[in-house]
Amino acid sequence: MLARTHVHQRAFQAHNSSSKHASSRLACRAVAAPAKVELKAAGTTQGVEFAPLINGCWQLAGGHGREVFDGLEDKLRAHAEAGFTTFDTADIYGPSEGILGQFSSSWKDAGKQPLQVFTKYVPNIFNSRPSPASVEAAIKKSLSNLQVEQLDLVQMHWWDYNIGGMVDAAKCLADLQAKGLIKQVGLTNMDVAAVSKIVDAGVPVANNQVQFSLLDRRPLNGMLEYCQAHGIKLMSYGSVAGGLLSDRYVEEPKKGLFGQAKFSPVDLNTSSLKMYWGVAKQFGGQELWRELLQVLHQVAQKHNVSVANVALRWVMQQGDAHTVFPIVGMRSAVHIQDNVRVLSLQLDAADLAAIDEVLAKATGPAGDIYSFERGN
């Protein structure tokens, strides 16, 4: 076991010790487990079943406050016992892999239903070009952190398309899949051209993880159509924009740092809010964001659900029933019951028309997946 993983385990155990009896209050055992979906790329024989709403673990990378780690094992257990057994992490999310590896191991030892942990391969391509040996070393490090013999899903990110080696690195992952170290190979933050190159090279791509929300509709500029045509799952992060698309801000009065060059109408106290407020500004700024919130609130009241429910369901309804699956940040267990309602919600034509009236006024973001983030 790597020294880094030992540190993660100690942190994990320390965060759990103060609230070891809270899981019975948080587990939501009365919730019916959501039906699983199969993740399986064309040309592969081994699929992975996963929950239709995926627990996002970016918060464990830092920048979201220390309270994220309070009673962490209880939060993980509550989601898993409610049927949300799929967790998404990355090799660059700080201690996240080690924490999930420790939890998964204890969960398995207790004879519970299987968990799925999706991770990412994010090479530092600015320092060196990945080689077969370095790719395998990175995968074996994730295997060690997650305490498994085979990774459920590895999603590759490539920071700069101008740096060569992207397709070769993806093919290395496919080779490791053939060796049995990986069940499924996926991508993250890749645009249509990049995904197409990798698919055309013979890599069995199972999914592409992208930002997709009412504020960021770039997947509708070709990616969704491509994924549906090729049987690729589209996993969406940022679908509630770090909370900007939630009940929290519906009635909150306008406020901000008046007189400063960068006006912010919300307290940008997490990495998520900082990133997604930048997206909201491109969408149309504070006025259009608040107009959208009011419409979402009206739709939510009509269906007796939350604004976040409506935001998530809108994303899911952009594709067919087998394509779009949101990743929801797992900061606490209080949203579990609310998340369950997304699975039975269906937005009707009137709901979609009301939302479309606001979306028609949006000014961005424009372009393909991860376009402005890459400087395009």
CSV table of N, CA, C and O in Angstrom, one decimal, residues 143-217:
chain,number,residue,atom,x,y,z
A,143,LEU,N,-5.4,1.4,-8.5
A,143,LEU,CA,-5.8,0.1,-8.0
A,143,LEU,C,-5.4,-0.1,-6.6
A,143,LEU,O,-6.2,-0.6,-5.7
A,144,SER,N,-4.2,0.4,-6.2
A,144,SER,CA,-3.8,0.3,-4.8
A,144,SER,C,-4.6,1.2,-3.9
A,144,SER,O,-5.0,0.8,-2.8
A,145,ASN,N,-4.8,2.4,-4.4
A,145,ASN,CA,-5.6,3.4,-3.6
A,145,ASN,C,-7.0,2.9,-3.3
A,145,ASN,O,-7.6,3.0,-2.2
A,146,LEU,N,-7.6,2.3,-4.4
A,146,LEU,CA,-9.0,1.9,-4.3
A,146,LEU,C,-9.1,0.4,-3.7
A,146,LEU,O,-10.2,-0.1,-3.5
A,147,GLN,N,-8.0,-0.2,-3.5
A,147,GLN,CA,-8.0,-1.6,-2.9
A,147,GLN,C,-8.8,-2.6,-3.7
A,147,GLN,O,-9.6,-3.3,-3.1
A,148,VAL,N,-8.6,-2.5,-5.0
A,148,VAL,CA,-9.3,-3.5,-5.9
A,148,VAL,C,-8.3,-4.1,-6.9
A,148,VAL,O,-7.2,-3.6,-7.0
A,149,GLU,N,-8.7,-5.2,-7.5
A,149,GLU,CA,-7.8,-5.8,-8.5
A,149,GLU,C,-8.2,-5.4,-9.9
A,149,GLU,O,-7.5,-5.6,-10.9
A,150,GLN,N,-9.4,-4.7,-10.1
A,150,GLN,CA,-9.8,-4.3,-11.4
A,150,GLN,C,-10.7,-3.0,-11.2
A,150,GLN,O,-11.6,-3.0,-10.3
A,151,LEU,N,-10.3,-2.0,-11.9
A,151,LEU,CA,-11.1,-0.7,-11.8
A,151,LEU,C,-12.3,-0.8,-12.7
A,151,LEU,O,-12.3,-1.3,-13.8
A,152,ASP,N,-13.4,-0.3,-12.1
A,152,ASP,CA,-14.7,-0.4,-12.8
A,152,ASP,C,-14.7,0.5,-14.1
A,152,ASP,O,-15.1,0.1,-15.2
A,153,LEU,N,-14.2,1.7,-14.0
A,153,LEU,CA,-14.2,2.7,-15.1
A,153,LEU,C,-13.0,3.6,-14.9
A,153,LEU,O,-12.9,4.2,-13.8
A,154,VAL,N,-12.3,3.8,-15.9
A,154,VAL,CA,-11.2,4.9,-15.9
A,154,VAL,C,-11.5,5.9,-17.1
A,154,VAL,O,-11.6,5.5,-18.2
A,155,GLN,N,-11.6,7.1,-16.7
A,155,GLN,CA,-12.0,8.2,-17.6
A,155,GLN,C,-10.8,9.1,-17.9
A,155,GLN,O,-10.3,9.7,-16.9
A,156,MET,N,-10.3,9.2,-19.1
A,156,MET,CA,-9.1,9.9,-19.4
A,156,MET,C,-9.4,11.4,-19.7
A,156,MET,O,-10.3,11.7,-20.5
A,157,HIS,N,-8.6,12.3,-19.2
A,157,HIS,CA,-8.7,13.7,-19.5
A,157,HIS,C,-7.4,14.1,-20.2
A,157,HIS,O,-6.3,13.6,-19.9
A,158,TRP,N,-7.5,15.0,-21.1
A,158,TRP,CA,-6.3,15.5,-21.8
A,158,TRP,C,-6.4,17.1,-21.8
A,158,TRP,O,-7.3,17.6,-22.4
A,159,TRP,N,-5.4,17.7,-21.2
A,159,TRP,CA,-5.5,19.1,-21.0
A,159,TRP,C,-5.4,20.0,-22.2
A,159,TRP,O,-6.1,20.9,-22.4
A,160,ASP,N,-4.6,19.6,-23.1
A,160,ASP,CA,-4.3,20.4,-24.3
A,160,ASP,C,-4.2,19.6,-25.5
A,160,ASP,O,-3.3,18.7,-25.7
A,161,TYR,N,-5.1,19.8,-26.5
A,161,TYR,CA,-5.1,19.0,-27.7
A,161,TYR,C,-3.9,19.3,-28.6
A,161,TYR,O,-3.5,18.5,-29.5
A,162,ASN,N,-3.2,20.4,-28.3
A,162,ASN,CA,-2.0,20.7,-29.1
A,162,ASN,C,-0.8,19.8,-28.7
A,162,ASN,O,0.3,19.8,-29.4
A,163,ILE,N,-0.9,19.2,-27.6
A,163,ILE,CA,0.2,18.3,-27.1
A,163,ILE,C,-0.1,16.9,-27.6
A,163,ILE,O,-1.2,16.3,-27.3
A,164,GLY,N,0.7,16.3,-28.3
A,164,GLY,CA,0.5,15.0,-28.9
A,164,GLY,C,0.5,13.8,-27.9
A,164,GLY,O,0.9,14.0,-26.8
A,165,GLY,N,-0.1,12.7,-28.4
A,165,GLY,CA,-0.1,11.5,-27.5
A,165,GLY,C,-1.4,11.1,-27.0
A,165,GLY,O,-1.5,10.1,-26.3
A,166,MET,N,-2.4,11.9,-27.2
A,166,MET,CA,-3.8,11.6,-26.6
A,166,MET,C,-4.3,10.3,-27.1
A,166,MET,O,-4.7,9.5,-26.2
A,167,VAL,N,-4.3,10.0,-28.4
A,167,VAL,CA,-4.9,8.8,-28.8
A,167,VAL,C,-4.1,7.6,-28.4
A,167,VAL,O,-4.6,6.5,-28.0
A,168,ASP,N,-2.7,7.7,-28.4
A,168,ASP,CA,-1.9,6.6,-27.9
A,168,ASP,C,-2.1,6.3,-26.4
A,168,ASP,O,-2.1,5.1,-26.0
A,169,ALA,N,-2.3,7.3,-25.6
A,169,ALA,CA,-2.6,7.1,-24.2
A,169,ALA,C,-3.9,6.4,-24.0
A,169,ALA,O,-4.1,5.5,-23.2
A,170,ALA,N,-4.9,6.8,-24.8
A,170,ALA,CA,-6.2,6.1,-24.7
A,170,ALA,C,-6.1,4.6,-25.1
A,170,ALA,O,-6.7,3.7,-24.6
A,171,LYS,N,-5.3,4.4,-26.1
A,171,LYS,CA,-5.0,3.0,-26.6
A,171,LYS,C,-4.3,2.2,-25.5
A,171,LYS,O,-4.5,1.0,-25.4
A,172,CYS,N,-3.4,2.8,-24.7
A,172,CYS,CA,-2.8,2.2,-23.6
A,172,CYS,C,-3.8,1.7,-22.6
A,172,CYS,O,-3.7,0.6,-22.0
A,173,LEU,N,-4.8,2.6,-22.3
A,173,LEU,CA,-5.9,2.2,-21.4
A,173,LEU,C,-6.7,1.0,-21.9
A,173,LEU,O,-7.0,0.1,-21.2
A,174,ALA,N,-6.9,1.0,-23.3
A,174,ALA,CA,-7.6,-0.2,-23.9
A,174,ALA,C,-6.8,-1.4,-23.7
A,174,ALA,O,-7.3,-2.5,-23.5
A,175,ASP,N,-5.5,-1.3,-23.8
A,175,ASP,CA,-4.6,-2.5,-23.6
A,175,ASP,C,-4.7,-3.0,-22.2
A,175,ASP,O,-4.7,-4.2,-22.0
A,176,LEU,N,-4.7,-2.1,-21.2
A,176,LEU,CA,-4.9,-2.5,-19.8
A,176,LEU,C,-6.2,-3.1,-19.6
A,176,LEU,O,-6.4,-3.9,-18.7
A,177,GLN,N,-7.2,-2.6,-20.3
A,177,GLN,CA,-8.6,-3.3,-20.2
A,177,GLN,C,-8.5,-4.7,-20.7
A,177,GLN,O,-9.0,-5.6,-20.1
A,178,ALA,N,-7.8,-4.9,-21.8
A,178,ALA,CA,-7.6,-6.3,-22.3
A,178,ALA,C,-6.8,-7.1,-21.4
A,178,ALA,O,-7.1,-8.4,-21.3
A,179,LYS,N,-5.9,-6.6,-20.6
A,179,LYS,CA,-5.2,-7.3,-19.6
A,179,LYS,C,-6.0,-7.6,-18.3
A,179,LYS,O,-5.6,-8.4,-17.4
A,180,GLY,N,-7.2,-7.0,-18.2
A,180,GLY,CA,-8.0,-7.2,-17.0
A,180,GLY,C,-7.9,-6.3,-15.9
A,180,GLY,O,-8.5,-6.5,-14.8
A,181,LEU,N,-7.1,-5.2,-16.1
A,181,LEU,CA,-6.9,-4.2,-15.0
A,181,LEU,C,-8.0,-3.2,-14.9
A,181,LEU,O,-8.3,-2.6,-13.9
A,182,ILE,N,-8.8,-3.0,-16.0
A,182,ILE,CA,-9.8,-2.1,-16.2
A,182,ILE,C,-11.0,-2.8,-16.8
A,182,ILE,O,-10.9,-3.5,-17.8
A,183,LYS,N,-12.2,-2.5,-16.3
A,183,LYS,CA,-13.4,-3.1,-16.9
A,183,LYS,C,-13.9,-2.2,-18.1
A,183,LYS,O,-14.2,-2.7,-19.1
A,184,GLN,N,-13.9,-0.9,-17.9
A,184,GLN,CA,-14.4,0.0,-18.9
A,184,GLN,C,-13.5,1.2,-19.0
A,184,GLN,O,-13.0,1.7,-18.1
A,185,VAL,N,-13.4,1.7,-20.3
A,185,VAL,CA,-12.6,2.9,-20.6
A,185,VAL,C,-13.5,4.0,-21.0
A,185,VAL,O,-14.4,3.9,-21.8
A,186,GLY,N,-13.3,5.2,-20.4
A,186,GLY,CA,-14.1,6.4,-20.7
A,186,GLY,C,-13.2,7.6,-20.9
A,186,GLY,O,-12.0,7.5,-20.8
A,187,LEU,N,-13.9,8.7,-21.1
A,187,LEU,CA,-13.2,10.0,-21.3
A,187,LEU,C,-13.9,11.1,-20.4
A,187,LEU,O,-15.0,10.8,-19.9
A,188,THR,N,-13.2,12.2,-20.3
A,188,THR,CA,-13.8,13.3,-19.6
A,188,THR,C,-13.4,14.6,-20.2
A,188,THR,O,-12.2,14.8,-20.6
A,189,ASN,N,-14.4,15.5,-20.3
A,189,ASN,CA,-14.1,16.9,-20.9
A,189,ASN,C,-13.5,16.8,-22.3
A,189,ASN,O,-12.8,17.7,-22.7
A,190,MET,N,-13.9,15.8,-23.1
A,190,MET,CA,-13.4,15.7,-24.4
A,190,MET,C,-14.5,16.3,-25.4
A,190,MET,O,-15.7,16.0,-25.2
A,191,ASP,N,-14.1,17.0,-26.4
A,191,ASP,CA,-15.0,17.5,-27.4
A,191,ASP,C,-15.3,16.4,-28.5
A,191,ASP,O,-14.7,15.4,-28.5
A,192,VAL,N,-16.2,16.8,-29.4
A,192,VAL,CA,-16.6,15.8,-30.4
A,192,VAL,C,-15.4,15.3,-31.2
A,192,VAL,O,-15.2,14.1,-31.5
A,193,ALA,N,-14.6,16.2,-31.7
A,193,ALA,CA,-13.4,15.8,-32.5
A,193,ALA,C,-12.5,14.9,-31.8
A,193,ALA,O,-12.0,13.9,-32.3
A,194,ALA,N,-12.2,15.1,-30.5
A,194,ALA,CA,-11.3,14.3,-29.7
A,194,ALA,C,-11.9,12.9,-29.5
A,194,ALA,O,-11.2,11.9,-29.6
A,195,VAL,N,-13.2,12.9,-29.1
A,195,VAL,CA,-13.8,11.6,-28.9
A,195,VAL,C,-13.8,10.8,-30.2
A,195,VAL,O,-13.6,9.6,-30.2
A,196,SER,N,-14.1,11.4,-31.3
A,196,SER,CA,-14.2,10.8,-32.6
A,196,SER,C,-12.8,10.1,-32.9
A,196,SER,O,-12.7,9.0,-33.4
A,197,LYS,N,-11.7,10.9,-32.7
A,197,LYS,CA,-10.4,10.3,-33.0
A,197,LYS,C,-10.1,9.1,-32.2
A,197,LYS,O,-9.6,8.1,-32.7
A,198,ILE,N,-10.5,9.1,-30.9
A,198,ILE,CA,-10.2,8.0,-30.0
A,198,ILE,C,-11.1,6.8,-30.4
A,198,ILE,O,-10.6,5.6,-30.5
A,199,VAL,N,-12.3,7.0,-30.7
A,199,VAL,CA,-13.2,5.9,-31.1
A,199,VAL,C,-12.8,5.3,-32.4
A,199,VAL,O,-12.7,4.1,-32.6
A,200,ASP,N,-12.4,6.2,-33.4
A,200,ASP,CA,-11.9,5.7,-34.7
A,200,ASP,C,-10.6,4.9,-34.6
A,200,ASP,O,-10.3,4.1,-35.5
A,201,ALA,N,-9.9,5.1,-33.5
A,201,ALA,CA,-8.6,4.4,-33.3
A,201,ALA,C,-8.9,3.0,-32.7
A,201,ALA,O,-7.9,2.2,-32.5
A,202,GLY,N,-10.2,2.7,-32.5
A,202,GLY,CA,-10.5,1.4,-32.0
A,202,GLY,C,-10.7,1.2,-30.5
A,202,GLY,O,-10.8,0.1,-30.0
A,203,VAL,N,-10.6,2.4,-29.8
A,203,VAL,CA,-10.8,2.3,-28.3
A,203,VAL,C,-12.2,2.2,-28.0
A,203,VAL,O,-13.0,3.0,-28.4
A,204,PRO,N,-12.6,1.2,-27.2
A,204,PRO,CA,-14.1,1.1,-26.8
A,204,PRO,C,-14.5,2.0,-25.8
A,204,PRO,O,-14.5,1.7,-24.6
A,205,VAL,N,-14.9,3.2,-26.2
A,205,VAL,CA,-15.2,4.3,-25.2
A,205,VAL,C,-16.6,4.1,-24.7
A,205,VAL,O,-17.6,4.0,-25.4
A,206,ALA,N,-16.7,4.0,-23.3
A,206,ALA,CA,-18.0,3.7,-22.7
A,206,ALA,C,-18.7,5.0,-22.3
A,206,ALA,O,-20.0,5.0,-22.3
A,207,ASN,N,-18.0,6.0,-22.0
A,207,ASN,CA,-18.7,7.3,-21.6
A,207,ASN,C,-17.8,8.5,-21.8
A,207,ASN,O,-16.6,8.4,-22.0
A,208,ASN,N,-18.4,9.7,-21.8
A,208,ASN,CA,-17.7,10.9,-21.7
A,208,ASN,C,-18.3,11.7,-20.6
A,208,ASN,O,-19.6,11.9,-20.6
A,209,GLN,N,-17.5,12.2,-19.7
A,209,GLN,CA,-18.0,13.0,-18.5
A,209,GLN,C,-17.8,14.4,-18.8
A,209,GLN,O,-16.7,14.9,-19.1
A,210,VAL,N,-18.9,15.2,-18.8
A,210,VAL,CA,-18.8,16.6,-19.3
A,210,VAL,C,-19.7,17.5,-18.4
A,210,VAL,O,-20.6,17.0,-17.7
A,211,GLN,N,-19.5,18.8,-18.4
A,211,GLN,CA,-20.3,19.7,-17.7
A,211,GLN,C,-21.6,19.9,-18.5
A,211,GLN,O,-21.5,20.1,-19.7
A,212,PHE,N,-22.8,19.8,-17.9
A,212,PHE,CA,-24.0,19.9,-18.6
A,212,PHE,C,-25.1,20.3,-17.7
A,212,PHE,O,-25.4,19.7,-16.7
A,213,SER,N,-25.7,21.5,-17.9
A,213,SER,CA,-26.7,22.0,-17.1
A,213,SER,C,-27.5,23.0,-17.9
A,213,SER,O,-27.2,23.3,-19.0
A,214,LEU,N,-28.5,23.6,-17.2
A,214,LEU,CA,-29.3,24.6,-17.8
A,214,LEU,C,-28.5,25.9,-18.1
A,214,LEU,O,-28.8,26.6,-19.0
A,215,LEU,N,-27.4,26.0,-17.3
A,215,LEU,CA,-26.5,27.2,-17.5
A,215,LEU,C,-25.5,26.9,-18.6
A,215,LEU,O,-24.9,27.8,-19.2
A,216,ASP,N,-25.1,25.6,-18.8
A,216,ASP,CA,-24.1,25.2,-19.7
A,216,ASP,C,-24.6,24.1,-20.6
A,216,ASP,O,-24.6,22.9,-20.3
A,217,ARG,N,-25.1,24.5,-21.8
A,217,ARG,CA,-25.7,23.5,-22.7
A,217,ARG,C,-24.8,23.1,-23.9
A,217,ARG,O,-25.3,22.7,-24.9
